[in-house]
PDB file of C-alpha atoms in Angstrom:
ATOM      1  CA  MET A 144     108.255  90.531  94.807  1.00 86.00           C
ATOM      2  CA  LEU A 145     105.869  88.780  92.462  1.00 91.00           C
ATOM      3  CA  ASP A 146     103.042  90.632  90.699  1.00 95.00           C
ATOM      4  CA  VAL A 147     100.627  88.409  88.771  1.00 97.00           C
ATOM      5  CA  ALA A 148      97.721  89.858  86.819  1.00 98.00           C
ATOM      6  CA  ALA A 149      94.961  87.541  85.583  1.00 98.00           C
ATOM      7  CA  LEU A 150      92.473  88.443  82.883  1.00 98.00           C
ATOM      8  CA  ARG A 151      89.401  86.196  82.680  1.00 97.00           C
ATOM      9  CA  GLU A 152      87.456  86.050  79.438  1.00 96.00           C
ATOM     10  CA  GLU A 153      84.420  83.998  78.471  1.00 94.00           C
ATOM     11  CA  PRO A 154      83.884  81.072  78.766  1.00 95.00           C
ATOM     12  CA  TRP A 155      85.947  80.905  81.977  1.00 97.00           C
ATOM     13  CA  PRO A 156      83.675  80.983  85.049  1.00 95.00           C
ATOM     14  CA  GLU A 157      83.836  83.576  87.814  1.00 96.00           C
ATOM     15  CA  HIS A 158      86.556  82.730  90.321  1.00 97.00           C
ATOM     16  CA  ASP A 159      89.420  84.502  92.100  1.00 98.00           C
ATOM     17  CA  TRP A 160      91.774  83.643  89.233  1.00 98.00           C
ATOM     18  CA  GLU A 161      94.286  86.284  90.229  1.00 98.00           C
ATOM     19  CA  ALA A 162      94.811  84.708  93.659  1.00 98.00           C
ATOM     20  CA  LEU A 163      95.033  81.230  92.108  1.00 98.00           C
ATOM     21  CA  ALA A 164      97.506  82.424  89.453  1.00 98.00           C
ATOM     22  CA  THR A 165      99.621  84.225  92.053  1.00 98.00           C
ATOM     23  CA  ARG A 166      99.831  81.122  94.281  1.00 98.00           C
ATOM     24  CA  ALA A 167     100.693  78.893  91.306  1.00 98.00           C
ATOM     25  CA  ALA A 168     103.335  81.285  89.943  1.00 98.00           C
ATOM     26  CA  ASP A 169     104.889  81.739  93.381  1.00 97.00           C
ATOM     27  CA  ALA A 170     105.031  77.955  93.885  1.00 98.00           C
ATOM     28  CA  ALA A 171     106.699  77.463  90.484  1.00 98.00           C
ATOM     29  CA  ILE A 172     109.324  80.134  91.119  1.00 96.00           C
ATOM     30  CA  ALA A 173     109.954  78.777  94.627  1.00 97.00           C
ATOM     31  CA  GLN A 174     110.794  75.339  93.198  1.00 96.00           C
ATOM     32  CA  SER A 175     113.135  76.765  90.565  1.00 94.00           C
ATOM     33  CA  PRO A 176     116.686  78.054  90.955  1.00 91.00           C
ATOM     34  CA  TYR A 177     115.120  81.557  90.940  1.00 91.00           C
ATOM     35  CA  GLY A 178     113.304  81.137  94.246  1.00 92.00           C
ATOM     36  CA  GLU A 179     115.286  83.990  95.782  1.00 89.00           C
ATOM     37  CA  TRP A 180     113.505  86.417  93.430  1.00 86.00           C
ATOM     38  CA  ARG A 181     110.500  86.200  95.717  1.00 87.00           C
ATOM     39  CA  ASP A 182     112.434  88.115  98.393  1.00 86.00           C
ATOM     40  CA  TRP A 183     114.056  90.737  96.151  1.00 83.00           C
ATOM     41  CA  PRO A 184     112.791  94.306  95.977  1.00 83.00           C
ATOM     42  CA  SER A 185     112.413  94.029  92.183  1.00 84.00           C
ATOM     43  CA  VAL A 186     108.877  93.397  90.976  1.00 89.00           C
ATOM     44  CA  ILE A 187     108.619  90.274  88.786  1.00 91.00           C
ATOM     45  CA  GLU A 188     105.537  90.647  86.586  1.00 95.00           C
ATOM     46  CA  ILE A 189     103.564  87.830  84.968  1.00 97.00           C
ATOM     47  CA  ALA A 190     100.313  88.204  83.036  1.00 98.00           C
ATOM     48  CA  VAL A 191      97.875  85.274  82.825  1.00 98.00           C
ATOM     49  CA  ARG A 192      95.085  85.359  80.270  1.00 98.00           C
ATOM     50  CA  LEU A 193      92.237  82.876  80.572  1.00 98.00           C
ATOM     51  CA  THR A 194      90.545  82.721  77.176  1.00 98.00           C
ATOM     52  CA  SER A 195      88.828  80.510  74.619  1.00 97.00           C
ATOM     53  CA  ASP A 196      90.189  77.625  72.590  1.00 98.00           C
ATOM     54  CA  ASP A 197      89.675  79.690  69.425  1.00 97.00           C
ATOM     55  CA  GLU A 198      91.856  82.521  70.739  1.00 97.00           C
ATOM     56  CA  VAL A 199      94.591  80.089  71.800  1.00 97.00           C
ATOM     57  CA  ARG A 200      94.399  78.404  68.389  1.00 97.00           C
ATOM     58  CA  THR A 201      94.923  81.793  66.722  1.00 97.00           C
ATOM     59  CA  LEU A 202      97.916  82.562  68.953  1.00 97.00           C
ATOM     60  CA  ASN A 203      99.362  79.076  68.467  1.00 97.00           C
ATOM     61  CA  ARG A 204      99.087  79.449  64.683  1.00 97.00           C
ATOM     62  CA  GLN A 205     100.517  82.974  64.716  1.00 97.00           C
ATOM     63  CA  TYR A 206     103.468  82.359  67.024  1.00 96.00           C
ATOM     64  CA  ARG A 207     104.208  78.640  66.739  1.00 95.00           C
ATOM     65  CA  GLN A 208     102.872  77.818  63.257  1.00 96.00           C
ATOM     66  CA  LYS A 209     100.614  75.137  64.763  1.00 96.00           C
ATOM     67  CA  ASP A 210      97.023  75.498  63.600  1.00 96.00           C
ATOM     68  CA  LYS A 211      95.340  73.941  66.634  1.00 95.00           C
ATOM     69  CA  PRO A 212      94.450  74.937  70.156  1.00 93.00           C
ATOM     70  CA  THR A 213      96.636  73.819  73.047  1.00 96.00           C
ATOM     71  CA  ASN A 214      96.111  73.917  76.796  1.00 97.00           C
ATOM     72  CA  VAL A 215      98.706  76.583  77.655  1.00 97.00           C
ATOM     73  CA  LEU A 216     101.000  78.950  75.795  1.00 98.00           C
ATOM     74  CA  SER A 217     103.888  80.863  77.350  1.00 97.00           C
ATOM     75  CA  PHE A 218     105.440  83.999  75.933  1.00 97.00           C
ATOM     76  CA  PRO A 219     108.707  84.766  77.742  1.00 96.00           C
ATOM     77  CA  MET A 220     109.920  88.358  77.702  1.00 93.00           C
ATOM     78  CA  VAL A 221     113.411  87.564  79.019  1.00 89.00           C
ATOM     79  CA  GLN A 222     115.946  85.418  77.192  1.00 86.00           C
ATOM     80  CA  PRO A 223     116.930  82.358  79.257  1.00 80.00           C
ATOM     81  CA  ASP A 224     120.607  83.336  79.295  1.00 77.00           C
ATOM     82  CA  LEU A 225     119.712  86.702  80.866  1.00 80.00           C
ATOM     83  CA  LEU A 226     117.517  85.350  83.671  1.00 80.00           C
ATOM     84  CA  GLU A 227     120.382  85.030  86.160  1.00 76.00           C
ATOM     85  CA  ALA A 228     120.994  88.776  86.353  1.00 73.00           C
ATOM     86  CA  VAL A 229     117.729  90.278  85.170  1.00 71.00           C
ATOM     87  CA  ALA A 230     116.121  90.962  88.542  1.00 59.00           C
ATOM     88  CA  GLN A 231     119.292  92.494  89.955  1.00 61.00           C
ATOM     89  CA  ASN A 232     119.923  94.741  86.950  1.00 60.00           C
ATOM     90  CA  SER A 233     116.450  96.103  86.308  1.00 59.00           C
ATOM     91  CA  ASP A 234     116.561  99.839  85.552  1.00 59.00           C
ATOM     92  CA  ASP A 235     113.186 100.609  87.121  1.00 65.00           C
ATOM     93  CA  GLY A 236     112.885  97.756  89.603  1.00 75.00           C
ATOM     94  CA  GLU A 237     110.399  95.887  87.413  1.00 85.00           C
ATOM     95  CA  VAL A 238     110.935  92.799  85.297  1.00 87.00           C
ATOM     96  CA  ILE A 239     108.240  91.635  82.905  1.00 91.00           C
ATOM     97  CA  LEU A 240     108.840  87.891  82.928  1.00 95.00           C
ATOM     98  CA  GLY A 241     106.160  87.127  80.358  1.00 97.00           C
ATOM     99  CA  ASP A 242     102.622  86.103  79.519  1.00 98.00           C
ATOM    100  CA  ILE A 243     100.744  82.829  79.944  1.00 98.00           C
ATOM    101  CA  VAL A 244      97.541  82.008  78.052  1.00 98.00           C
ATOM    102  CA  LEU A 245      95.160  79.154  78.964  1.00 98.00           C
ATOM    103  CA  ALA A 246      92.445  77.681  76.727  1.00 98.00           C
ATOM    104  CA  HIS A 247      89.214  77.012  78.617  1.00 98.00           C
ATOM    105  CA  GLY A 248      87.787  74.108  76.608  1.00 98.00           C
ATOM    106  CA  ILE A 249      91.004  72.132  76.599  1.00 98.00           C
ATOM    107  CA  CYS A 250      91.681  72.874  80.269  1.00 98.00           C
ATOM    108  CA  ALA A 251      88.156  71.804  81.238  1.00 98.00           C
ATOM    109  CA  ALA A 252      88.335  68.611  79.142  1.00 97.00           C
ATOM    110  CA  GLU A 253      91.737  67.663  80.567  1.00 96.00           C
ATOM    111  CA  ALA A 254      90.520  68.352  84.114  1.00 96.00           C
ATOM    112  CA  ALA A 255      87.491  66.089  83.583  1.00 96.00           C
ATOM    113  CA  GLU A 256      89.705  63.377  82.078  1.00 94.00           C
ATOM    114  CA  ARG A 257      92.009  63.527  85.121  1.00 93.00           C
ATOM    115  CA  GLY A 258      89.177  63.775  87.644  1.00 94.00           C
ATOM    116  CA  VAL A 259      90.304  67.144  89.039  1.00 95.00           C
ATOM    117  CA  SER A 260      88.669  70.553  89.187  1.00 96.00           C
ATOM    118  CA  VAL A 261      89.196  73.099  86.431  1.00 97.00           C
ATOM    119  CA  GLU A 262      90.781  75.374  89.041  1.00 97.00           C
ATOM    120  CA  ASP A 263      93.312  72.717  90.092  1.00 97.00           C
ATOM    121  CA  HIS A 264      94.207  71.924  86.493  1.00 97.00           C
ATOM    122  CA  ALA A 265      94.513  75.634  85.682  1.00 98.00           C
ATOM    123  CA  ALA A 266      96.926  75.961  88.618  1.00 98.00           C
ATOM    124  CA  HIS A 267      98.992  73.110  87.153  1.00 97.00           C
ATOM    125  CA  LEU A 268      99.034  74.764  83.731  1.00 98.00           C
ATOM    126  CA  ILE A 269     100.088  78.087  85.254  1.00 98.00           C
ATOM    127  CA  VAL A 270     102.943  76.350  87.117  1.00 98.00           C
ATOM    128  CA  HIS A 271     103.912  74.710  83.811  1.00 96.00           C
ATOM    129  CA  GLY A 272     103.698  78.038  81.998  1.00 97.00           C
ATOM    130  CA  VAL A 273     105.825  79.854  84.568  1.00 98.00           C
ATOM    131  CA  LEU A 274     108.536  77.210  84.222  1.00 97.00           C
ATOM    132  CA  HIS A 275     108.497  77.855  80.474  1.00 95.00           C
ATOM    133  CA  LEU A 276     108.906  81.579  81.203  1.00 96.00           C
ATOM    134  CA  LEU A 277     111.966  80.603  83.262  1.00 95.00           C
ATOM    135  CA  GLY A 278     113.499  78.850  80.259  1.00 91.00           C
ATOM    136  CA  TYR A 279     112.510  75.248  80.960  1.00 91.00           C
ATOM    137  CA  ASP A 280     111.118  72.962  78.287  1.00 88.00           C
ATOM    138  CA  HIS A 281     110.142  69.355  77.759  1.00 81.00           C
ATOM    139  CA  ILE A 282     111.548  68.672  74.308  1.00 75.00           C
ATOM    140  CA  GLU A 283     114.375  66.401  75.472  1.00 77.00           C
ATOM    141  CA  ASP A 284     113.642  63.601  77.959  1.00 74.00           C
ATOM    142  CA  ALA A 285     116.163  64.771  80.565  1.00 76.00           C
ATOM    143  CA  ALA A 286     114.863  68.353  80.452  1.00 76.00           C
ATOM    144  CA  ALA A 287     111.283  67.099  80.632  1.00 79.00           C
ATOM    145  CA  GLU A 288     112.042  65.063  83.755  1.00 87.00           C
ATOM    146  CA  GLY A 289     113.647  68.051  85.463  1.00 87.00           C
ATOM    147  CA  MET A 290     110.715  70.271  84.570  1.00 91.00           C
ATOM    148  CA  GLU A 291     108.219  67.647  85.743  1.00 92.00           C
ATOM    149  CA  ASP A 292     110.076  67.303  89.060  1.00 93.00           C
ATOM    150  CA  MET A 293     109.754  71.061  89.647  1.00 95.00           C
ATOM    151  CA  GLU A 294     106.072  70.911  88.671  1.00 95.00           C
ATOM    152  CA  ARG A 295     105.434  68.042  91.087  1.00 95.00           C
ATOM    153  CA  ALA A 296     107.133  69.901  93.929  1.00 96.00           C
ATOM    154  CA  ALA A 297     105.258  73.139  93.178  1.00 97.00           C
ATOM    155  CA  LEU A 298     101.915  71.339  92.971  1.00 97.00           C
ATOM    156  CA  ALA A 299     102.623  69.400  96.176  1.00 96.00           C
ATOM    157  CA  SER A 300     103.337  72.713  97.939  1.00 97.00           C
ATOM    158  CA  LEU A 301      99.862  73.816  96.814  1.00 97.00           C
ATOM    159  CA  GLY A 302      98.290  70.570  98.020  1.00 96.00           C
ATOM    160  CA  LEU A 303      97.502  69.479  94.454  1.00 95.00           C
ATOM    161  CA  HIS A 304      97.719  66.146  92.639  1.00 87.00           C
ATOM    162  CA  ASP A 305     100.741  64.777  90.784  1.00 89.00           C
ATOM    163  CA  PRO A 306      99.780  65.083  87.110  1.00 85.00           C
ATOM    164  CA  TYR A 307     102.591  62.736  86.077  1.00 81.00           C
ATOM    165  CA  SER A 308     101.861  59.825  88.420  1.00 75.00           C
ATOM    166  CA  VAL A 309     100.719  57.579  85.544  1.00 57.00           C
ATOM    167  CA  ARG A 310     103.369  57.051  82.900  1.00 48.00           C
ATOM    168  CA  GLU A 311     103.165  55.152  79.668  1.00 49.00           C
ATOM    169  CA  ASP A 312     106.273  53.149  78.770  1.00 44.00           C
TER     170      ASP A 312
END
């Protein structure tokens, strides 16, 4: 079972962010090798924080030594090599997968640039963030392609656009 909590802070507008975050997280997990987790009795917990660019900049500087805001940060609570067995071996039936933080200004600017709603772009960033919580990254080209394929499939299942349809060679 998936349990997603969303915390909205200013300047994010009022919206049912928890429902959006839950749908996006579920779609991401469904497209990953961990899709079966959705049917397990263990509770997989994800926290999503919607905050300001300044807050994300502070977190990015503190945890990644990058003194600039970014669209999404992911803070996994489970080491990638332990993901295979974590849901089956939980002592209390709960697994805290991790936290995802989105920066409003950057998300809104990217959404406008792409011609999509802030909500749709936030859903994409949450899908992206969940895949990071599951150990995926986009540092190497082959890994990036695999991650993008899962993102595309998750977004398609939500009826959302393909954010990678235009590529620069």
